[in-house]
Coordinates of C-alpha atoms in Angstrom, one line a residue:
Chain Z
M12 CA 118.7 110.0 157.9
A13 CA 121.6 108.0 156.4
I14 CA 120.0 104.7 156.7
K15 CA 117.9 104.5 153.6
K16 CA 117.3 102.0 150.9
D17 CA 119.5 101.8 147.8
N18 CA 117.0 102.6 145.0
S19 CA 119.5 102.3 142.3
K20 CA 118.8 98.5 142.1
K21 CA 115.8 99.1 140.1
A22 CA 117.8 99.4 137.0
K23 CA 118.7 96.0 135.6
A24 CA 122.2 95.1 134.8
S25 CA 122.8 94.2 131.1
S26 CA 122.6 90.7 130.0
I27 CA 125.8 89.0 129.1
N28 CA 126.7 89.0 125.4
L29 CA 129.6 89.9 123.2
A30 CA 128.4 93.4 122.5
T31 CA 127.9 94.2 126.2
L32 CA 131.4 92.8 127.0
K33 CA 132.9 95.1 124.4
R34 CA 131.2 98.1 125.6
Q35 CA 132.1 97.4 129.2
R36 CA 135.6 96.6 128.4
S37 CA 137.3 99.2 130.5
L38 CA 135.0 98.4 133.6
L39 CA 135.9 94.7 133.1
I40 CA 139.6 95.4 132.9
W41 CA 139.8 97.6 136.0
G42 CA 137.3 95.5 137.9
G43 CA 139.5 92.5 137.1
I44 CA 142.7 94.2 138.3
I45 CA 140.9 95.3 141.6
T46 CA 139.6 91.8 142.1
I47 CA 143.1 90.3 141.8
Y48 CA 144.3 92.9 144.4
G49 CA 141.4 92.0 146.6
F50 CA 142.0 88.3 146.3
I51 CA 145.7 88.6 147.2
F52 CA 145.3 90.9 150.2
Y53 CA 141.9 89.9 151.6
Y54 CA 141.2 86.3 150.5
L55 CA 144.7 84.7 150.2
P56 CA 145.3 85.2 154.1
L57 CA 142.2 83.0 154.6
F58 CA 144.1 80.0 153.1
G59 CA 146.6 80.7 155.9
W60 CA 144.0 79.3 158.3
L61 CA 145.3 75.9 157.2
T62 CA 148.3 76.5 159.3
A63 CA 146.1 76.2 162.4
F64 CA 145.6 72.5 161.6
Q65 CA 149.3 71.9 160.9
N66 CA 152.5 71.9 162.8
Y67 CA 153.6 74.9 160.7
K68 CA 157.3 75.4 160.1
P69 CA 158.4 78.4 158.1
K70 CA 161.0 76.4 156.3
D71 CA 158.5 73.8 155.2
G72 CA 155.8 76.3 154.2
I73 CA 152.0 75.8 154.1
F74 CA 152.2 72.9 151.6
H75 CA 154.7 70.7 153.3
S76 CA 154.1 71.2 157.0
Q77 CA 152.8 68.2 159.0
F78 CA 149.0 68.0 159.3
I79 CA 148.0 67.6 163.0
G80 CA 144.2 68.2 163.0
L81 CA 142.8 70.0 166.0
E82 CA 145.7 69.5 168.2
K83 CA 146.4 73.2 168.4
F84 CA 142.9 74.1 169.3
K85 CA 143.1 71.5 172.1
M86 CA 146.3 73.1 173.3
L87 CA 144.6 76.5 173.2
F88 CA 141.6 75.6 175.3
S89 CA 143.7 73.7 177.8
D90 CA 145.8 76.8 178.3
E91 CA 144.5 78.6 181.3
S92 CA 145.9 82.0 180.1
F93 CA 143.9 81.6 176.9
I94 CA 140.7 81.3 178.9
R95 CA 141.7 84.4 180.8
V96 CA 142.4 86.4 177.6
I97 CA 138.9 85.5 176.3
R98 CA 137.4 86.8 179.6
N99 CA 139.4 89.9 179.4
T100 CA 138.6 90.6 175.7
L101 CA 134.9 90.0 176.3
A102 CA 134.8 92.1 179.5
M103 CA 136.6 95.1 178.1
G104 CA 134.7 94.8 174.8
V105 CA 131.3 94.8 176.4
L106 CA 132.3 97.6 179.0
N107 CA 133.7 99.7 176.2
L108 CA 130.6 99.2 173.9
V109 CA 128.2 100.1 176.7
A110 CA 130.2 103.1 178.0
T111 CA 130.9 104.6 174.6
F112 CA 127.4 104.0 173.4
V113 CA 125.6 105.4 176.3
M114 CA 127.9 108.5 176.5
A115 CA 127.6 109.3 172.9
I116 CA 123.8 109.3 173.0
V117 CA 123.6 111.3 176.2
F118 CA 126.2 113.8 174.8
A119 CA 124.3 114.1 171.5
I120 CA 120.9 114.8 173.2
L121 CA 122.4 117.3 175.7
L122 CA 124.4 119.1 173.0
N123 CA 121.2 119.4 170.9
E124 CA 119.5 121.2 173.9
I125 CA 122.2 123.9 173.9
K126 CA 120.5 126.9 172.3
N127 CA 123.6 129.1 171.9
K128 CA 124.8 128.4 168.4
A129 CA 128.4 129.5 168.7
G130 CA 128.8 127.6 172.0
K131 CA 127.3 124.5 170.4
K132 CA 129.6 124.7 167.4
V133 CA 132.8 125.2 169.5
T134 CA 131.9 122.4 171.9
Q135 CA 131.3 120.0 169.0
T136 CA 134.5 120.9 167.3
I137 CA 136.5 120.4 170.5
S138 CA 134.7 117.1 171.1
Y139 CA 136.1 115.6 167.8
L140 CA 139.7 116.4 168.7
P141 CA 140.6 113.2 170.7
H142 CA 139.3 111.0 167.8
F143 CA 142.1 112.2 165.7
L144 CA 144.8 111.5 168.1
S145 CA 146.6 108.1 168.0
W146 CA 146.4 105.6 170.8
I147 CA 150.2 106.3 171.4
I148 CA 149.4 109.8 172.3
V149 CA 146.3 109.0 174.2
T150 CA 148.1 106.4 176.3
G151 CA 151.0 108.9 176.9
I152 CA 148.5 111.4 178.1
L153 CA 146.8 108.8 180.4
H154 CA 150.3 107.9 181.9
D155 CA 150.8 111.6 182.7
M156 CA 147.4 112.2 184.1
L157 CA 147.4 109.0 186.3
S158 CA 151.0 109.2 187.5
G159 CA 152.1 109.7 191.1
T160 CA 152.4 113.4 190.5
G161 CA 149.6 113.5 187.9
I162 CA 146.5 115.7 188.2
I163 CA 144.2 112.9 189.2
N164 CA 146.2 111.9 192.2
E165 CA 146.8 115.5 193.2
V166 CA 143.0 116.2 193.1
L167 CA 142.2 113.1 195.0
V168 CA 144.8 113.8 197.7
N169 CA 143.8 117.5 198.1
L170 CA 140.2 116.5 198.5
H171 CA 141.3 114.1 201.2
I172 CA 139.6 111.2 199.3
I173 CA 142.9 109.4 199.5
S174 CA 145.9 110.1 201.7
Q175 CA 148.6 108.6 199.4
P176 CA 148.9 108.8 195.7
I177 CA 147.6 105.6 193.9
N178 CA 149.7 103.8 191.4
F179 CA 146.8 103.2 189.0
F180 CA 148.8 100.9 186.7
A181 CA 149.9 98.5 189.5
H182 CA 146.4 97.3 190.6
E183 CA 144.3 95.0 188.6
G184 CA 141.0 96.6 189.6
Y185 CA 141.7 99.9 187.9
F186 CA 142.6 98.6 184.5
W187 CA 139.2 97.8 182.9
P188 CA 137.7 101.2 184.1
I189 CA 140.7 103.1 182.8
V190 CA 140.4 101.5 179.4
A191 CA 136.7 102.2 179.3
F192 CA 137.2 105.8 180.3
A193 CA 140.0 106.2 177.6
N194 CA 137.5 105.0 174.9
V195 CA 134.8 107.3 176.2
W196 CA 137.2 110.3 176.2
K197 CA 138.5 109.5 172.7
E198 CA 135.3 108.6 170.9
T199 CA 132.3 110.3 172.5
G200 CA 132.2 113.4 170.3
W201 CA 132.9 111.4 167.2
N202 CA 130.3 108.8 167.9
A203 CA 127.8 111.6 168.6
I204 CA 128.0 113.0 165.1
I205 CA 125.6 110.3 163.6
Y206 CA 123.1 110.7 166.4
L207 CA 123.2 114.5 166.1
S208 CA 122.4 114.3 162.4
A209 CA 119.6 111.8 163.2
I210 CA 118.2 114.2 165.7
T211 CA 118.2 117.1 163.1
A212 CA 116.2 114.9 160.9
I213 CA 113.3 114.6 163.4
D214 CA 110.2 116.5 162.3
P215 CA 110.1 119.8 164.3
S216 CA 106.3 119.6 164.4
L217 CA 106.5 116.5 166.7
Y218 CA 108.2 118.7 169.3
E219 CA 105.4 121.4 168.8
A220 CA 102.7 118.7 169.3
A221 CA 104.6 117.5 172.5
A222 CA 104.8 121.0 173.8
I223 CA 101.0 121.5 173.4
D224 CA 100.4 118.2 175.2
G225 CA 102.4 119.8 178.1
A226 CA 105.7 118.0 177.7
G227 CA 108.7 119.6 179.3
R228 CA 112.3 119.2 178.2
W229 CA 112.5 115.7 179.7
G230 CA 109.2 114.8 178.2
K231 CA 110.3 115.9 174.7
I232 CA 113.5 113.9 175.1
K233 CA 111.8 110.8 176.2
Y234 CA 108.8 110.8 173.9
V235 CA 110.2 112.5 170.7
T236 CA 114.0 112.5 170.6
L237 CA 114.8 109.1 171.8
P238 CA 112.1 107.3 169.7
G239 CA 113.2 109.4 166.7
I240 CA 116.8 108.1 166.8
K241 CA 115.8 104.5 167.9
S242 CA 116.5 102.9 164.5
T243 CA 119.9 104.6 164.3
I244 CA 120.8 103.4 167.7
I245 CA 119.9 99.8 166.8
I246 CA 121.8 99.8 163.5
L247 CA 124.9 101.2 165.2
L248 CA 124.6 98.6 168.1
L249 CA 124.4 95.8 165.5
M250 CA 127.3 97.1 163.6
N251 CA 129.4 97.3 166.9
V252 CA 128.5 94.0 168.4
G253 CA 130.5 92.1 165.8
N254 CA 133.4 94.4 166.7
V255 CA 133.4 93.6 170.4
L256 CA 136.3 91.4 170.2
N257 CA 138.2 93.7 167.9
A258 CA 138.3 96.5 170.5
G259 CA 141.1 95.0 172.4
F260 CA 144.6 95.6 171.0
E261 CA 146.3 99.0 170.9
I262 CA 145.4 100.5 174.3
Q263 CA 145.8 97.2 176.1
Y264 CA 149.1 96.6 174.4
L265 CA 150.4 100.1 175.2
L266 CA 149.1 100.4 178.8
G267 CA 149.5 96.9 180.1
N268 CA 152.5 95.9 182.1
G269 CA 153.7 92.8 184.0
L270 CA 151.9 93.6 187.2
I271 CA 148.5 93.6 185.6
Q272 CA 148.8 91.3 182.7
K273 CA 146.3 88.9 184.1
V274 CA 143.5 91.5 183.3
S275 CA 145.2 93.4 180.6
Q276 CA 146.0 90.8 177.9
T277 CA 143.5 90.2 175.1
I278 CA 143.1 87.7 172.3
D279 CA 145.1 89.9 169.9
I280 CA 147.9 90.3 172.4
Y281 CA 147.9 86.6 172.9
V282 CA 148.2 86.0 169.1
L283 CA 151.0 88.5 168.9
K284 CA 152.8 87.0 171.9
W285 CA 152.6 83.3 170.7
G286 CA 152.4 83.8 167.0
I287 CA 155.1 86.3 166.4
S288 CA 157.3 86.6 169.5
Q289 CA 157.4 82.9 170.4
G290 CA 157.1 81.8 166.7
D291 CA 154.3 79.3 167.1
Y292 CA 152.5 80.4 164.0
S293 CA 149.9 77.6 164.2
L294 CA 148.8 78.4 167.7
G295 CA 148.5 82.0 166.9
T296 CA 146.4 81.3 163.8
A297 CA 144.1 79.0 165.8
A298 CA 143.5 81.8 168.3
G299 CA 142.8 84.1 165.4
I300 CA 140.3 81.7 163.9
F301 CA 138.5 81.3 167.2
K302 CA 138.2 85.2 167.4
S303 CA 136.8 85.4 163.8
A304 CA 134.3 82.6 164.5
V305 CA 132.9 84.3 167.7
S306 CA 132.7 87.6 165.9
I307 CA 130.7 86.3 163.1
I308 CA 128.4 84.4 165.5
L309 CA 127.8 87.5 167.5
I310 CA 126.8 89.5 164.3
L311 CA 124.4 86.7 163.3
I312 CA 122.8 86.6 166.7
A313 CA 122.4 90.3 166.9
N314 CA 120.9 90.4 163.4
Q315 CA 118.5 87.6 164.3
I316 CA 117.4 89.3 167.5
A317 CA 116.7 92.6 165.5
K318 CA 114.8 90.5 162.9
R319 CA 112.6 88.9 165.6
N320 CA 111.7 92.2 167.0
G321 CA 110.9 93.7 163.6
E322 CA 113.7 96.2 163.7
E323 CA 116.3 97.4 161.1
R324 CA 118.8 94.7 160.2
L325 CA 122.2 94.7 158.7
F326 CA 121.3 92.0 156.1
Chain O
M3 CA 94.1 131.0 185.5
E4 CA 96.3 131.3 188.5
K5 CA 97.0 127.6 188.3
V6 CA 98.2 127.8 184.7
I7 CA 100.5 130.6 185.6
S8 CA 102.1 128.9 188.6
R9 CA 102.5 125.8 186.5
K10 CA 104.3 127.7 183.8
K11 CA 106.5 129.3 186.3
R12 CA 107.4 126.0 187.9
K13 CA 108.2 124.7 184.4
S14 CA 110.4 127.7 183.7
V15 CA 112.3 127.1 186.9
A16 CA 112.9 123.5 186.1
D17 CA 113.9 124.7 182.6
R18 CA 116.4 127.1 184.1
I19 CA 117.9 124.3 186.3
F20 CA 118.3 122.1 183.3
V21 CA 120.0 124.8 181.3
V22 CA 122.4 125.6 184.1
C23 CA 123.2 121.9 184.7
N24 CA 123.6 121.2 180.9
T25 CA 125.9 124.2 180.5
I26 CA 128.1 123.0 183.4
F27 CA 128.2 119.5 181.9
M28 CA 129.4 120.9 178.6
I29 CA 132.0 123.1 180.2
L30 CA 133.3 120.0 182.1
F31 CA 133.3 118.0 179.0
V32 CA 135.3 120.6 177.1
A33 CA 137.7 121.0 180.1
I34 CA 138.3 117.2 180.4
T35 CA 138.8 117.1 176.6
L36 CA 141.3 120.0 176.4
Y37 CA 143.2 119.8 179.7
P38 CA 145.5 116.9 178.8
V39 CA 146.4 118.5 175.6
I40 CA 147.1 122.0 177.2
N41 CA 149.0 120.2 180.0
T42 CA 151.2 118.4 177.5
L43 CA 151.9 121.7 175.7
A44 CA 152.9 123.4 179.0
I45 CA 155.2 120.5 179.9
S46 CA 156.8 120.5 176.4
F47 CA 157.8 124.2 176.9
N48 CA 159.0 123.6 180.5
D49 CA 162.5 122.9 181.8
G50 CA 162.7 119.1 182.1
T51 CA 164.2 118.7 185.4
D52 CA 162.0 121.3 186.9
A53 CA 158.9 119.5 185.5
L54 CA 159.7 116.4 187.5
R55 CA 158.7 118.3 190.7
G56 CA 155.1 118.3 189.3
G57 CA 152.7 121.2 189.7
I58 CA 152.7 122.3 186.1
Y59 CA 149.1 122.7 184.9
L60 CA 148.2 125.1 182.1
W61 CA 151.4 127.2 181.7
P62 CA 155.1 126.4 181.8
R63 CA 156.9 127.4 185.0
K64 CA 160.5 127.6 183.6
F65 CA 160.1 128.4 180.0
T66 CA 162.5 126.6 177.6
L67 CA 162.8 125.5 173.9
K68 CA 165.3 122.8 174.7
N69 CA 162.8 120.0 174.5
Y70 CA 161.9 120.9 170.9
I71 CA 165.6 121.4 170.0
T72 CA 166.3 117.9 171.3
V73 CA 163.4 116.5 169.3
L74 CA 164.6 118.2 166.1
Q75 CA 168.2 116.9 166.7
K76 CA 167.1 113.3 167.1
D77 CA 167.8 111.5 163.8
S78 CA 165.3 108.7 164.4
L79 CA 162.5 111.3 165.0
V80 CA 163.3 113.2 161.9
T81 CA 163.5 110.0 159.9
G82 CA 160.2 109.1 161.3
A83 CA 158.7 112.4 160.5
I84 CA 159.8 112.1 156.9
I85 CA 158.5 108.6 156.5
S86 CA 155.2 109.5 158.2
V87 CA 154.7 112.5 155.8
L88 CA 155.5 110.2 152.8
R89 CA 153.2 107.3 153.8
T90 CA 150.4 109.8 154.5
V91 CA 150.8 111.5 151.1
I92 CA 151.4 108.5 148.9
G93 CA 148.9 106.2 150.9
T94 CA 146.2 108.8 150.6
V95 CA 146.7 109.4 146.9
L96 CA 146.7 105.6 146.1
A97 CA 143.8 104.8 148.3
L98 CA 141.7 107.6 147.0
V99 CA 142.3 106.7 143.3
A100 CA 141.8 103.0 143.9
N101 CA 138.6 103.3 146.0
A102 CA 137.1 105.9 143.6
I103 CA 137.7 103.6 140.6
L104 CA 136.1 100.6 142.4
A105 CA 133.2 102.8 143.6
F106 CA 132.7 104.1 140.0
I107 CA 132.7 100.5 138.6
V108 CA 130.2 99.1 141.1
S109 CA 128.0 102.2 140.8
R110 CA 127.5 101.7 137.0
K111 CA 123.9 100.2 136.9
E112 CA 124.6 98.4 133.6
F113 CA 127.8 96.8 134.7
I114 CA 127.3 92.9 134.3
F115 CA 129.2 91.9 137.5
K116 CA 128.0 94.8 139.6
K117 CA 126.4 92.6 142.3
Q118 CA 129.2 90.1 142.5
L119 CA 131.9 92.7 142.7
S120 CA 130.1 94.6 145.5
L121 CA 129.5 91.3 147.5
F122 CA 133.2 90.4 147.0
W123 CA 134.3 93.5 148.8
V124 CA 131.5 93.6 151.5
I125 CA 132.6 90.1 152.7
T126 CA 136.0 91.5 153.5
M127 CA 134.4 93.8 156.1
Y128 CA 133.4 90.8 158.2
V129 CA 135.9 88.0 157.4
N130 CA 139.7 88.4 157.4
G131 CA 142.6 86.1 157.8
G132 CA 143.9 87.6 161.0
L133 CA 147.4 88.6 162.0
I134 CA 149.5 85.5 161.5
P135 CA 148.4 84.5 158.1
T136 CA 148.7 88.1 157.0
F137 CA 152.2 88.3 158.4
I138 CA 153.2 85.1 156.6
L139 CA 151.9 86.3 153.3
Y140 CA 153.6 89.7 153.4
K141 CA 156.8 88.0 154.4
A142 CA 156.5 85.7 151.4
M143 CA 155.7 88.6 149.1
G144 CA 158.7 90.5 150.2
L145 CA 156.7 93.3 151.7
T146 CA 158.4 93.2 155.0
N147 CA 161.3 95.7 155.5
S148 CA 159.8 97.8 152.7
F149 CA 158.0 101.1 152.5
W150 CA 155.2 99.6 150.4
V151 CA 153.8 97.6 153.3
Y152 CA 152.5 100.9 154.7
V153 CA 150.5 101.9 151.5
I154 CA 149.7 98.8 149.4
P155 CA 147.9 96.3 151.8
G156 CA 145.1 98.7 153.1
M157 CA 144.7 100.6 149.8
I158 CA 141.1 99.6 149.1
S159 CA 138.7 99.3 152.0
A160 CA 135.2 98.3 151.6
F161 CA 133.9 101.0 154.0
N162 CA 135.5 103.8 152.1
M163 CA 134.4 102.3 148.8
L164 CA 130.8 102.1 150.1
V165 CA 131.0 105.8 151.2
I166 CA 132.0 106.9 147.8
R167 CA 129.6 104.5 146.0
T168 CA 126.6 105.8 147.9
Y169 CA 127.5 109.4 147.0
M170 CA 128.0 108.3 143.3
N171 CA 124.5 106.7 143.4
G172 CA 123.0 110.0 144.3
I173 CA 124.3 111.7 141.1
P174 CA 121.5 112.0 138.5
D175 CA 121.9 109.6 135.5
S176 CA 121.0 112.3 133.0
L177 CA 124.4 113.8 133.2
E178 CA 126.3 110.8 132.1
E179 CA 123.6 109.7 129.6
S180 CA 124.1 112.9 127.6
A181 CA 127.9 112.4 127.8
Q182 CA 127.4 108.9 126.5
L183 CA 125.3 110.1 123.6
D184 CA 128.2 112.4 122.7
G185 CA 130.4 109.2 122.5
A186 CA 132.3 109.5 125.8
G187 CA 133.8 106.3 127.1
Y188 CA 133.8 105.2 130.8
T189 CA 137.2 106.8 131.4
T190 CA 136.0 110.1 130.3
I191 CA 132.8 109.9 132.3
F192 CA 134.9 108.9 135.4
V193 CA 137.4 111.6 135.0
K194 CA 135.5 114.6 133.5
I195 CA 132.0 114.1 134.8
I196 CA 131.6 112.0 137.9
S197 CA 134.9 112.8 139.8
P198 CA 134.5 116.7 139.7
L199 CA 131.0 116.2 141.2
C200 CA 132.5 113.8 143.9
K201 CA 135.0 116.4 145.4
P202 CA 133.2 116.5 148.8
V203 CA 133.2 112.7 149.2
Y204 CA 136.8 112.4 148.0
A205 CA 137.8 114.9 150.6
T206 CA 136.0 112.8 153.3
V207 CA 137.8 109.6 152.3
A208 CA 141.1 111.4 151.9
L209 CA 140.7 112.7 155.4
F210 CA 139.9 109.2 156.8
V211 CA 142.9 107.5 155.0
A212 CA 145.2 110.4 155.9
V213 CA 144.5 110.2 159.7
Y214 CA 144.8 106.4 159.5
Q215 CA 148.1 106.6 157.9
W216 CA 149.5 109.4 160.1
N217 CA 148.4 107.5 163.4
S218 CA 149.5 104.0 162.3
W219 CA 152.4 102.5 164.4
F220 CA 151.7 98.9 164.6
D221 CA 152.8 98.1 161.0
A222 CA 156.1 99.8 161.5
M223 CA 156.7 97.7 164.6
L224 CA 155.5 94.4 163.1
Y225 CA 156.9 94.5 159.6
N226 CA 159.7 97.1 159.6
R227 CA 161.2 96.7 163.1
M228 CA 164.7 95.9 161.5
S229 CA 164.7 98.9 159.2
D230 CA 165.6 102.0 161.1
N231 CA 165.2 104.1 157.9
L232 CA 161.6 103.1 157.6
T233 CA 160.5 104.0 161.2
T234 CA 157.5 106.3 161.6
L235 CA 156.8 109.2 163.9
Q236 CA 154.2 107.3 166.0
Y237 CA 156.4 104.3 166.4
E238 CA 159.3 106.5 167.6
L239 CA 156.8 108.2 169.9
M240 CA 155.9 104.8 171.2
K241 CA 159.5 103.9 172.0
L242 CA 159.7 107.2 173.9
L243 CA 156.6 106.3 175.9
S244 CA 158.0 102.9 176.8
S245 CA 161.4 104.4 177.8
V246 CA 159.5 106.8 180.1
T247 CA 157.4 104.1 181.6
N248 CA 160.3 101.8 182.1
Q249 CA 162.3 104.5 183.8
G250 CA 160.0 104.4 186.8
T251 CA 161.5 106.6 189.5
S252 CA 162.3 110.2 188.7
A253 CA 165.8 109.8 190.3
E254 CA 166.7 107.4 187.5
A255 CA 165.1 109.6 184.9
M256 CA 167.3 112.5 186.0
K257 CA 170.4 110.4 185.8
N258 CA 169.6 109.7 182.2
S259 CA 168.6 113.2 181.3
E260 CA 171.1 115.3 179.4
G261 CA 171.3 118.9 180.7
N262 CA 167.8 120.0 181.6
V263 CA 165.9 117.7 179.3
T264 CA 164.2 114.6 180.6
P265 CA 162.5 111.7 178.6
T266 CA 159.2 113.0 179.9
S267 CA 159.7 116.5 178.6
V268 CA 161.1 115.4 175.3
R269 CA 158.1 113.0 174.9
A270 CA 155.7 115.9 175.5
A271 CA 157.5 118.0 172.8
A272 CA 157.4 115.0 170.4
T273 CA 153.7 114.4 171.2
I274 CA 152.9 118.1 170.4
V275 CA 154.8 117.9 167.1
T276 CA 152.9 114.7 166.2
M277 CA 149.5 116.1 166.9
L278 CA 150.0 119.6 165.5
P279 CA 149.3 118.8 161.8
I280 CA 146.0 117.1 162.8
I281 CA 144.9 119.8 165.1
C282 CA 145.5 122.5 162.6
I283 CA 143.7 120.6 159.8
Y284 CA 140.6 118.9 161.2
P285 CA 138.5 121.9 162.3
F286 CA 138.3 123.0 158.6
L287 CA 137.2 119.6 157.4
Q288 CA 134.2 119.2 159.8
R289 CA 131.7 119.4 157.0
Y290 CA 133.4 116.5 155.1
F291 CA 133.6 114.0 157.8
V292 CA 130.1 114.6 159.0
T293 CA 129.0 113.8 155.4
G294 CA 131.2 110.7 155.3
L295 CA 129.9 109.3 158.5
T296 CA 126.3 109.7 157.6
L297 CA 127.0 108.2 154.1
G298 CA 128.9 105.3 155.8
G299 CA 125.8 104.4 157.9
V300 CA 124.0 103.4 154.8
K301 CA 122.7 99.9 154.8
E302 CA 124.2 97.5 152.3

């Protein structure tokens, strides 16, 4: 399986002396250039966090803007709509995580049970397709499918489940499930790749042993396949927990509308709205810092839980 | 004896039910995945006004090429397509070279700052400045309203670097040791020995970057909104989408339609044009992205 220890660390790095520096000259030069690049594009923006504690004005810049302490954070948490976007982001993040996670595992296990090689290959190839489509395309498709004359309404009306076509984008109750479904549609096949390769790595003799013990298909899945991919599941869960708050921008931005903005707006959209459109850079930055802080706390908690249970960890 | 046989029989019945259910599940899965794409294809070849009546599923009812002709005649879409191709090609080449060089450096076991440089990049996976500070920085650097904002900022990514590094770590040391004995420097080892062996992983990372570049739209909207000559295909598609959504009633849409072309049908054609390159390429690269994903799961 992919998750294996890096054995290369056994070899010691050279000690620092003039001869080594000279020998590694080209590594040092290129490493230096790349570090400068990384500093500018990944670390310099972190200094921009200072703007959250200032009354930042573009004309004054980061060095001359007035320092106001935690005022912007106080503004943020007294804003009812910010509390709402936190709720939306968390709810959709967790809903998406659970839905895509469960579906990917189920799909991988069931696909593995398909014995027809060609059918399996074709199904898998098709399952990757939506991952390669942009959210623009996916939301366009969703609009078509869920519109008044779209296939979903047509099927529901013809089955007499509903009498009138539903306007799915006008009711708050539908938005979160639609977002979760779109994520499942887009990523199930892609996310299943890693589980499928984990399943292939399971020792076939375990299945034979299970068969001798009288295990049927379900038994084999329950006692061999699932335990066999358990560590992969946990590692991926850990990696994704920190991303829960990141899952909330493109689709919500593209699908949301005025009627349902109470449930569709997320932290990222809030940042865009206040920071860029309204020009309150400081407030936008403060909201961004809050999001980063929560993400890091989530990763650390997930890692700690895994550690306590003696499971694989990220670090 | 009889008991054993009947148990076996029962098991095989359960087995058969499982196989049937599983096959039905897979067929449904494939149908749900493919239907929207085929439906869009059908609408894109259908007369726009006729399509507003609904009822088009897998095949066009009133065949026409007008939607595609409209797409090809729209200057903004043509500009967008050119920029999208350019950013995909240039962005992929730059990212591949940069990530490969960095991965090569941190995979040299004797490199004195190996650990520090790795850590420096791994941190970027978890901490970033966020939208507003990044926006302020790019503006200050003059990257807004410029083509370079598409290809320079995301050039090196820790994830892609780690994928290549893991692959390089798997290459036996003996190869480069013998080259070193022959007096080869690092540049020679990188270009002549390591890189040819890394072709599969380079293909993987190139695919990841190319798809990301092709599908990006937010940077075009955020940084280059004012420059019509720097628009991208996805951003233009997004504008088409919002024009369709805001149109609301079909009567209004018909009023705005020119001839037999409606915003919906033009968008369908533009969607097909946008997805076509990816649909044509990805099935042949499966081997590579499966490798890439499994390598990416490696623990730091």
